[in-house]
């Protein structure tokens, strides 16, 4: 039995992970569940999976959970970061799936690493903010970080058993999102509702907007750098609208190894849970004849400058990725609230990055300081843009 704690159990990835548990009840057991605000869904999950510990983002969410009623043998581990840490570090967990969105899970991932738990990582912000701290801690404790993000999971599969010296380039595929092919001028008037219609993947709101701006791919370039120890100039992005090829690795002799599959997150999640084994899955098989054709194209960084900003942040390293990530979270939240235009997302991020002088961020406290500064600055910039509208 592999025992699993899930951070973000009521979200899209968390529910897919529980579907993987359903498919393998003889191999997988849930010991911890942490959710955001959805007390009703968490209560259902607790009743069904009977974890040892559960947590929620806020005290009021926990109050609702208690009102609905939870079995007596389930410990309520608290709210916010404390709750996430308690679920992640629970002594019975072997694998911690980090699928909560945003930056709240950072401490929990580090706590799990210190307890020598395998990390199945679906949250890219953790590595974008603190890639050096997290990968150094994982190496020190001999802990594996298994990527669940479909592109990185694909690269992990393509790299399997290969020497580092054999790798020339990583090639991340991107669907291009709902606005692929639109020019910068045509993007001025798009709405949050338009941006939330992703062509190939069903995901949470924040990551769906990131896919529309291509910031998601930018975050993934930084994530790939930390996961695989490859420099930014050896990580390419190619637009591939069908999302059939999940990513590729180019070897020194020019061979390219690709991983293909259906667009279903249960596949990479199960791989992380079963690794290094492979288990049968009940998932539909990719039918290439039905897919018909696979297209590839260069990304348009004029229309989608967020990808360019991410390369810039990675090149500068140190604190600039933290600033970029924080400004992006603020700008995306304002866009979802209808308070910021789509193209202004990149403007807010770039202005915040321009105003920052990169510094070393070797501790979580330093990361949090830069993060707070960038959020405040991005909010001010966004307010200025609003008043101009
Ligand atoms: Mg991805």
CSV table of C-alpha atoms and ligand atoms in Angstrom, one decimal:
chain,number,residue,atom,x,y,z
A,1,UNK,CA,0.0,0.0,0.0
A,2,UNK,CA,1.2,3.5,-0.9
A,3,UNK,CA,-0.2,6.0,1.5
A,4,UNK,CA,-1.1,9.4,0.1
A,5,UNK,CA,-1.7,12.9,1.3
A,6,UNK,CA,-3.3,15.4,-1.1
A,7,UNK,CA,-3.0,19.1,-0.8
A,8,UNK,CA,-5.8,20.6,-2.9
A,9,UNK,CA,-8.1,17.6,-2.8
A,10,UNK,CA,-11.2,19.4,-4.0
A,11,UNK,CA,-9.6,21.0,-7.0
A,12,UNK,CA,-9.3,19.6,-10.5
A,13,UNK,CA,-6.0,17.7,-9.9
A,14,UNK,CA,-7.1,16.6,-6.4
A,15,UNK,CA,-10.3,15.0,-7.8
A,16,UNK,CA,-8.3,13.3,-10.6
A,17,UNK,CA,-5.9,12.0,-8.0
A,18,UNK,CA,-8.8,10.5,-6.0
A,19,UNK,CA,-10.1,8.9,-9.2
A,20,UNK,CA,-6.7,7.2,-9.5
A,21,UNK,CA,-7.1,6.0,-5.9
A,22,UNK,CA,-10.6,4.6,-6.9
A,23,UNK,CA,-8.9,2.7,-9.8
A,24,UNK,CA,-6.3,1.1,-7.5
A,25,UNK,CA,-7.9,0.5,-4.1
A,26,UNK,CA,-5.5,-2.4,-3.5
A,27,UNK,CA,-2.4,-0.2,-4.0
A,28,UNK,CA,-3.3,3.3,-2.8
A,29,UNK,CA,-4.7,4.6,0.4
A,30,UNK,CA,-5.6,8.2,1.4
A,31,UNK,CA,-4.2,9.4,4.7
A,32,UNK,CA,-4.5,13.2,4.4
A,33,UNK,CA,-6.7,15.7,2.6
A,34,UNK,CA,-6.3,19.5,2.5
A,35,UNK,CA,-8.8,21.7,0.6
A,36,UNK,CA,-9.5,25.3,0.1
A,37,UNK,CA,-13.0,26.6,0.9
A,38,UNK,CA,-15.2,23.8,-0.5
A,39,UNK,CA,-16.4,22.2,2.8
A,40,UNK,CA,-19.2,20.3,1.2
A,41,UNK,CA,-17.0,18.5,-1.2
A,42,UNK,CA,-14.3,17.9,1.4
A,43,UNK,CA,-16.9,16.4,3.7
A,44,UNK,CA,-17.9,14.0,0.9
A,45,UNK,CA,-14.3,13.0,0.3
A,46,UNK,CA,-13.7,12.5,4.1
A,47,UNK,CA,-16.7,10.2,4.3
A,48,UNK,CA,-15.6,8.2,1.4
A,49,UNK,CA,-11.8,7.9,1.8
A,50,UNK,CA,-11.6,8.1,5.7
A,51,UNK,CA,-8.3,10.0,5.9
A,52,UNK,CA,-6.5,10.3,9.3
A,53,UNK,CA,-6.2,14.1,8.9
A,54,UNK,CA,-8.0,16.9,7.0
A,55,UNK,CA,-7.5,20.6,6.7
A,56,UNK,CA,-9.0,23.7,5.0
A,57,UNK,CA,-7.8,27.1,4.0
A,58,UNK,CA,-9.8,29.1,6.5
A,59,UNK,CA,-11.3,28.8,10.0
A,60,UNK,CA,-14.8,29.6,8.6
A,61,UNK,CA,-14.4,26.7,6.1
A,62,UNK,CA,-13.5,24.4,8.9
A,63,UNK,CA,-16.5,25.6,10.9
A,64,UNK,CA,-18.7,24.7,7.9
A,65,UNK,CA,-17.0,21.3,7.7
A,66,UNK,CA,-17.7,20.7,11.4
A,67,UNK,CA,-21.4,21.7,10.9
A,68,UNK,CA,-21.7,19.2,8.1
A,69,UNK,CA,-20.1,16.7,10.4
A,70,UNK,CA,-16.9,14.7,10.0
A,71,UNK,CA,-16.2,11.2,11.3
A,72,UNK,CA,-14.6,11.2,14.8
A,73,UNK,CA,-11.5,9.3,13.8
A,74,UNK,CA,-10.5,12.2,11.4
A,75,UNK,CA,-8.2,14.8,12.9
A,76,UNK,CA,-8.9,18.3,11.7
A,77,UNK,CA,-5.4,19.6,11.2
A,78,UNK,CA,-6.1,23.3,11.3
A,79,UNK,CA,-6.4,26.1,8.7
A,80,UNK,CA,-4.2,28.0,6.3
A,81,UNK,CA,-0.5,27.1,6.1
A,82,UNK,CA,-0.6,25.2,9.4
A,83,UNK,CA,-3.2,22.9,8.1
A,84,UNK,CA,-1.3,22.3,4.9
A,85,UNK,CA,1.8,21.5,6.9
A,86,UNK,CA,0.0,19.1,9.2
A,87,UNK,CA,-1.5,17.2,6.3
A,88,UNK,CA,1.8,17.2,4.3
A,89,UNK,CA,4.0,16.1,7.3
A,90,UNK,CA,1.6,13.4,8.7
A,91,UNK,CA,3.7,10.5,9.8
A,92,UNK,CA,1.6,7.9,7.8
A,93,UNK,CA,2.0,9.6,4.4
A,94,UNK,CA,4.5,8.1,1.9
A,95,UNK,CA,3.7,10.5,-1.0
A,96,UNK,CA,2.4,14.0,-0.8
A,97,UNK,CA,0.6,15.3,-3.9
A,98,UNK,CA,0.9,19.1,-3.9
A,99,UNK,CA,-2.0,20.2,-6.1
A,100,UNK,CA,-3.1,23.4,-4.3
A,101,UNK,CA,-2.8,26.4,-6.6
A,102,UNK,CA,-0.6,29.4,-5.8
A,103,UNK,CA,2.1,29.9,-3.3
A,104,UNK,CA,0.5,28.8,0.0
A,105,UNK,CA,1.9,25.3,-0.2
A,106,UNK,CA,5.6,26.2,-0.1
A,107,UNK,CA,6.1,25.5,3.6
A,108,UNK,CA,4.1,22.3,3.4
A,109,UNK,CA,6.2,20.9,0.6
A,110,UNK,CA,9.4,21.7,2.6
A,111,UNK,CA,7.9,20.1,5.7
A,112,UNK,CA,7.1,16.9,3.7
A,113,UNK,CA,10.6,16.9,2.3
A,114,UNK,CA,12.1,17.1,5.8
A,115,UNK,CA,9.9,14.1,6.8
A,116,UNK,CA,11.4,12.3,3.7
A,117,UNK,CA,8.2,11.9,1.8
A,118,UNK,CA,8.1,11.6,-1.9
A,119,UNK,CA,6.7,14.7,-3.5
A,120,UNK,CA,4.3,14.5,-6.4
A,121,UNK,CA,4.3,18.1,-7.6
A,122,UNK,CA,1.5,19.6,-9.6
A,123,UNK,CA,2.0,23.1,-8.3
A,124,UNK,CA,4.6,25.0,-10.4
A,125,UNK,CA,4.6,28.1,-8.2
A,126,UNK,CA,6.5,26.2,-5.5
A,127,UNK,CA,9.5,25.8,-7.8
A,128,UNK,CA,9.2,29.2,-9.5
A,129,UNK,CA,9.3,30.9,-6.1
A,130,UNK,CA,11.8,28.7,-4.3
A,131,UNK,CA,13.3,26.2,-6.8
A,132,UNK,CA,16.8,26.5,-5.2
A,133,UNK,CA,15.5,26.0,-1.7
A,134,UNK,CA,13.2,23.1,-2.5
A,135,UNK,CA,15.6,21.2,-4.8
A,136,UNK,CA,18.5,21.6,-2.3
A,137,UNK,CA,16.3,20.3,0.5
A,138,UNK,CA,15.1,17.4,-1.6
A,139,UNK,CA,18.7,16.5,-2.5
A,140,UNK,CA,19.8,16.8,1.2
A,141,UNK,CA,17.0,14.5,2.4
A,142,UNK,CA,17.3,12.1,-0.5
A,143,UNK,CA,13.7,12.8,-1.6
A,144,UNK,CA,12.4,12.5,-5.1
A,145,UNK,CA,10.3,15.3,-6.6
A,146,UNK,CA,8.1,13.6,-9.3
A,147,UNK,CA,6.5,16.1,-11.7
A,148,UNK,CA,2.7,15.8,-12.2
A,149,UNK,CA,2.5,18.8,-14.6
A,150,UNK,CA,1.8,16.9,-17.9
A,151,UNK,CA,4.8,18.4,-19.7
A,152,UNK,CA,7.3,17.7,-17.0
A,153,UNK,CA,5.9,14.3,-16.4
A,154,UNK,CA,6.4,13.7,-20.1
A,155,UNK,CA,10.0,14.8,-19.9
A,156,UNK,CA,10.5,12.7,-16.8
A,157,UNK,CA,9.3,9.7,-18.8
A,158,UNK,CA,11.5,10.7,-21.9
A,159,UNK,CA,14.6,11.0,-19.7
A,160,UNK,CA,14.1,7.7,-17.9
A,161,UNK,CA,17.5,6.1,-17.5
A,162,UNK,CA,19.4,8.6,-19.7
A,163,UNK,CA,22.7,10.3,-18.7
A,164,UNK,CA,22.6,14.1,-18.3
A,165,UNK,CA,25.3,14.5,-20.8
A,166,UNK,CA,23.1,12.9,-23.5
A,167,UNK,CA,20.6,15.8,-23.3
A,168,UNK,CA,20.8,18.7,-25.6
A,169,UNK,CA,17.4,20.4,-25.2
A,170,UNK,CA,14.0,20.1,-23.5
A,171,UNK,CA,11.1,21.0,-25.7
A,172,UNK,CA,7.9,21.9,-23.9
A,173,UNK,CA,4.7,21.8,-25.9
A,174,UNK,CA,2.0,24.4,-25.4
A,175,UNK,CA,-1.6,24.2,-26.7
A,176,UNK,CA,-1.5,28.0,-27.3
A,177,UNK,CA,-4.6,28.4,-25.3
A,178,UNK,CA,-7.9,29.9,-26.5
A,179,UNK,CA,-6.3,33.0,-28.2
A,180,UNK,CA,-3.8,31.2,-30.3
A,181,UNK,CA,-3.3,33.0,-33.6
A,182,UNK,CA,-4.8,36.3,-32.4
A,183,UNK,CA,-2.6,39.5,-32.8
A,184,UNK,CA,-1.8,41.7,-29.8
A,185,UNK,CA,-4.4,44.3,-31.0
A,186,UNK,CA,-7.1,41.7,-31.1
A,187,UNK,CA,-6.3,40.6,-27.5
A,188,UNK,CA,-7.2,44.1,-26.0
A,189,UNK,CA,-11.0,43.3,-25.7
A,190,UNK,CA,-11.0,39.7,-24.7
A,191,UNK,CA,-12.9,38.9,-21.5
A,192,UNK,CA,-12.3,36.5,-18.6
A,193,UNK,CA,-15.2,34.3,-19.9
A,194,UNK,CA,-13.4,34.0,-23.3
A,195,UNK,CA,-10.1,33.2,-21.6
A,196,UNK,CA,-11.6,30.5,-19.4
A,197,UNK,CA,-12.6,28.4,-22.5
A,198,UNK,CA,-9.5,26.3,-22.8
A,199,UNK,CA,-9.4,24.2,-26.0
A,200,UNK,CA,-7.8,21.0,-24.7
A,201,UNK,CA,-7.5,20.9,-20.9
A,202,UNK,CA,-10.1,21.2,-18.1
A,203,UNK,CA,-8.3,23.1,-15.3
A,204,UNK,CA,-8.7,25.5,-12.5
A,205,UNK,CA,-9.4,29.2,-13.2
A,206,UNK,CA,-5.9,30.6,-12.4
A,207,UNK,CA,-4.0,28.1,-14.5
A,208,UNK,CA,-6.5,28.5,-17.4
A,209,UNK,CA,-5.8,32.3,-17.5
A,210,UNK,CA,-2.1,31.5,-17.3
A,211,UNK,CA,-2.6,29.2,-20.3
A,212,UNK,CA,-4.3,32.0,-22.2
A,213,UNK,CA,-1.4,34.5,-21.6
A,214,UNK,CA,1.3,31.8,-22.1
A,215,UNK,CA,2.5,32.6,-18.6
A,216,UNK,CA,1.7,29.0,-17.7
A,217,UNK,CA,4.3,27.9,-20.2
A,218,UNK,CA,6.7,30.5,-18.9
A,219,UNK,CA,6.2,29.1,-15.3
A,220,UNK,CA,6.8,25.7,-16.8
A,221,UNK,CA,10.1,26.7,-18.4
A,222,UNK,CA,11.3,27.8,-14.9
A,223,UNK,CA,9.9,24.6,-13.4
A,224,UNK,CA,11.7,22.5,-15.9
A,225,UNK,CA,15.0,24.3,-15.1
A,226,UNK,CA,14.7,23.3,-11.5
A,227,UNK,CA,13.4,19.8,-12.0
A,228,UNK,CA,15.9,18.7,-14.6
A,229,UNK,CA,18.9,21.0,-14.0
A,230,UNK,CA,18.8,22.4,-17.5
A,231,UNK,CA,19.5,26.1,-18.3
A,232,UNK,CA,16.9,28.4,-19.8
A,233,UNK,CA,18.6,28.6,-23.2
A,234,UNK,CA,18.3,24.8,-23.5
A,235,UNK,CA,14.5,24.8,-22.9
A,236,UNK,CA,12.4,25.6,-25.9
A,237,UNK,CA,8.6,26.0,-26.2
A,238,UNK,CA,6.7,24.9,-29.3
A,239,UNK,CA,3.0,25.5,-29.9
A,240,UNK,CA,1.2,22.2,-30.5
A,241,UNK,CA,-2.6,22.9,-30.6
A,242,UNK,CA,-3.7,19.2,-30.3
A,243,UNK,CA,-1.9,18.6,-26.9
A,244,UNK,CA,-1.1,15.0,-28.0
A,245,UNK,CA,2.6,15.3,-27.7
A,246,UNK,CA,3.0,16.3,-24.0
A,247,UNK,CA,6.7,17.3,-24.3
A,248,UNK,CA,10.0,16.1,-25.8
A,249,UNK,CA,13.7,15.7,-25.1
A,250,UNK,CA,16.3,16.3,-27.8
A,251,UNK,CA,19.5,14.2,-27.4
A,252,UNK,CA,23.0,15.1,-28.4
A,253,UNK,CA,22.8,13.0,-31.6
A,254,UNK,CA,19.7,14.9,-32.7
A,255,UNK,CA,17.2,12.2,-31.8
A,256,UNK,CA,14.0,13.6,-30.3
A,257,UNK,CA,12.2,11.4,-27.7
A,258,UNK,CA,8.5,12.4,-27.2
A,259,UNK,CA,5.8,11.2,-24.9
A,260,UNK,CA,2.2,11.1,-26.3
A,261,UNK,CA,-1.1,10.4,-24.6
A,262,UNK,CA,-4.6,11.5,-24.0
A,263,UNK,CA,-5.2,14.8,-22.3
A,264,UNK,CA,-6.2,13.4,-19.0
A,265,UNK,CA,-4.4,14.3,-15.8
A,266,UNK,CA,-5.1,10.9,-14.3
A,267,UNK,CA,-2.2,9.6,-16.5
A,268,UNK,CA,0.6,11.7,-15.0
A,269,UNK,CA,-0.8,11.5,-11.5
A,270,UNK,CA,-0.9,7.7,-11.7
A,271,UNK,CA,2.7,7.7,-13.1
A,272,UNK,CA,3.8,9.7,-10.0
A,273,UNK,CA,2.0,7.3,-7.6
A,274,UNK,CA,3.3,4.1,-9.3
A,275,UNK,CA,6.8,5.2,-10.2
A,276,UNK,CA,9.1,3.4,-10.9
A,277,UNK,CA,6.4,0.8,-11.6
A,278,UNK,CA,3.8,1.2,-14.3
A,279,UNK,CA,0.3,0.1,-13.6
A,280,UNK,CA,-2.6,-0.6,-16.0
A,281,UNK,CA,-5.0,2.3,-16.2
A,282,UNK,CA,-8.6,2.2,-17.2
A,283,UNK,CA,-8.1,5.3,-19.4
A,284,UNK,CA,-9.0,5.5,-23.0
A,285,UNK,CA,-6.0,4.9,-25.3
A,286,UNK,CA,-4.7,7.6,-27.6
A,287,UNK,CA,-6.0,6.9,-31.1
A,288,UNK,CA,-3.4,8.5,-33.5
A,289,UNK,CA,-5.4,7.7,-36.6
A,290,UNK,CA,-8.3,9.6,-35.2
A,291,UNK,CA,-6.1,12.5,-34.1
A,292,UNK,CA,-5.2,12.6,-37.8
A,293,UNK,CA,-2.5,15.4,-37.7
A,294,UNK,CA,-0.2,17.0,-35.3
A,295,UNK,CA,0.8,20.6,-35.8
A,296,UNK,CA,3.8,22.5,-34.4
A,297,UNK,CA,4.6,26.2,-34.5
A,298,UNK,CA,6.7,28.9,-32.8
A,299,UNK,CA,5.1,30.9,-30.0
A,300,UNK,CA,4.2,34.5,-30.8
A,301,UNK,CA,5.9,36.4,-27.9
A,302,UNK,CA,4.8,39.8,-29.3
A,303,UNK,CA,1.1,38.9,-28.8
A,304,UNK,CA,2.0,36.8,-25.6
A,305,UNK,CA,4.9,38.7,-23.9
A,306,UNK,CA,4.5,36.7,-20.6
A,307,UNK,CA,6.6,33.9,-22.1
A,308,UNK,CA,9.4,36.3,-22.9
A,309,UNK,CA,9.1,37.7,-19.3
A,310,UNK,CA,9.5,34.3,-17.9
A,311,UNK,CA,12.7,33.6,-19.8
A,312,UNK,CA,14.0,37.0,-18.6
A,313,UNK,CA,13.2,36.1,-15.0
A,314,UNK,CA,14.9,32.7,-15.3
A,315,UNK,CA,18.0,34.3,-16.8
A,316,UNK,CA,18.3,36.8,-14.0
A,317,UNK,CA,17.4,34.1,-11.5
A,318,UNK,CA,17.7,35.1,-7.8
A,319,UNK,CA,14.5,37.0,-6.8
A,320,UNK,CA,13.1,38.0,-10.2
A,321,UNK,CA,11.1,34.8,-10.7
A,322,UNK,CA,9.4,35.4,-7.3
A,323,UNK,CA,8.5,39.0,-8.4
A,324,UNK,CA,7.2,37.7,-11.8
A,325,UNK,CA,5.1,35.0,-10.1
A,326,UNK,CA,3.6,37.4,-7.5
A,327,UNK,CA,2.8,40.1,-9.9
A,328,UNK,CA,1.1,37.5,-12.2
A,329,UNK,CA,-1.1,36.2,-9.4
A,330,UNK,CA,-2.3,39.7,-8.6
A,331,UNK,CA,-2.9,40.6,-12.2
A,332,UNK,CA,-4.7,37.4,-13.0
A,333,UNK,CA,-7.0,37.8,-9.9
A,334,UNK,CA,-7.8,41.3,-11.0
A,335,UNK,CA,-8.5,40.2,-14.6
A,336,UNK,CA,-10.8,37.4,-13.3
A,337,UNK,CA,-12.7,40.1,-11.3
A,338,UNK,CA,-13.1,42.2,-14.5
A,339,UNK,CA,-10.8,44.9,-13.0
A,340,UNK,CA,-7.9,44.6,-15.5
A,341,UNK,CA,-7.7,44.0,-19.2
A,342,UNK,CA,-6.1,40.9,-20.7
A,343,UNK,CA,-3.1,42.6,-22.2
A,344,UNK,CA,-2.6,44.6,-19.0
A,345,UNK,CA,-1.7,41.4,-17.2
A,346,UNK,CA,1.7,41.4,-18.9
A,347,UNK,CA,2.1,45.2,-18.5
A,348,UNK,CA,1.6,44.8,-14.7
A,349,UNK,CA,4.1,42.0,-14.5
A,350,UNK,CA,6.7,43.7,-16.6
A,351,UNK,CA,6.4,47.0,-14.8
A,352,UNK,CA,6.8,45.2,-11.4
A,353,UNK,CA,9.9,43.3,-12.7
A,354,UNK,CA,11.4,46.5,-14.1
A,355,UNK,CA,11.0,48.2,-10.7
A,356,UNK,CA,12.7,45.4,-8.8
A,357,UNK,CA,16.4,45.0,-8.2
A,358,UNK,CA,17.2,41.3,-8.1
A,359,UNK,CA,18.6,40.0,-4.8
A,360,UNK,CA,19.5,36.7,-3.3
A,361,UNK,CA,16.6,34.7,-1.8
A,362,UNK,CA,18.2,31.9,0.0
A,363,UNK,CA,15.6,31.6,2.8
A,364,UNK,CA,11.8,31.3,2.8
A,365,UNK,CA,11.7,34.6,4.8
A,366,UNK,CA,13.5,36.3,2.0
A,367,UNK,CA,11.2,34.8,-0.6
A,368,UNK,CA,8.2,35.9,1.4
A,369,UNK,CA,9.6,39.5,1.7
A,370,UNK,CA,10.1,39.8,-2.1
A,371,UNK,CA,6.7,38.2,-2.7
A,372,UNK,CA,4.9,40.7,-0.5
A,373,UNK,CA,6.7,43.6,-2.0
A,374,UNK,CA,5.9,42.5,-5.6
A,375,UNK,CA,2.2,41.9,-4.7
A,376,UNK,CA,1.9,45.4,-3.3
A,377,UNK,CA,3.7,47.0,-6.2
A,378,UNK,CA,1.7,45.1,-8.8
A,379,UNK,CA,-1.6,46.2,-7.0
A,380,UNK,CA,-0.5,49.8,-7.2
A,381,UNK,CA,0.4,49.6,-10.9
A,382,UNK,CA,-2.9,47.9,-11.7
A,383,UNK,CA,-4.8,50.6,-9.9
A,384,UNK,CA,-3.0,53.2,-12.0
A,385,UNK,CA,-4.0,51.3,-15.2
A,386,UNK,CA,-7.6,51.0,-14.0
A,387,UNK,CA,-7.9,54.8,-13.5
A,388,UNK,CA,-6.7,55.4,-17.0
A,389,UNK,CA,-9.5,53.2,-18.5
B,1,LIG,MG1,1.3,21.9,-17.9
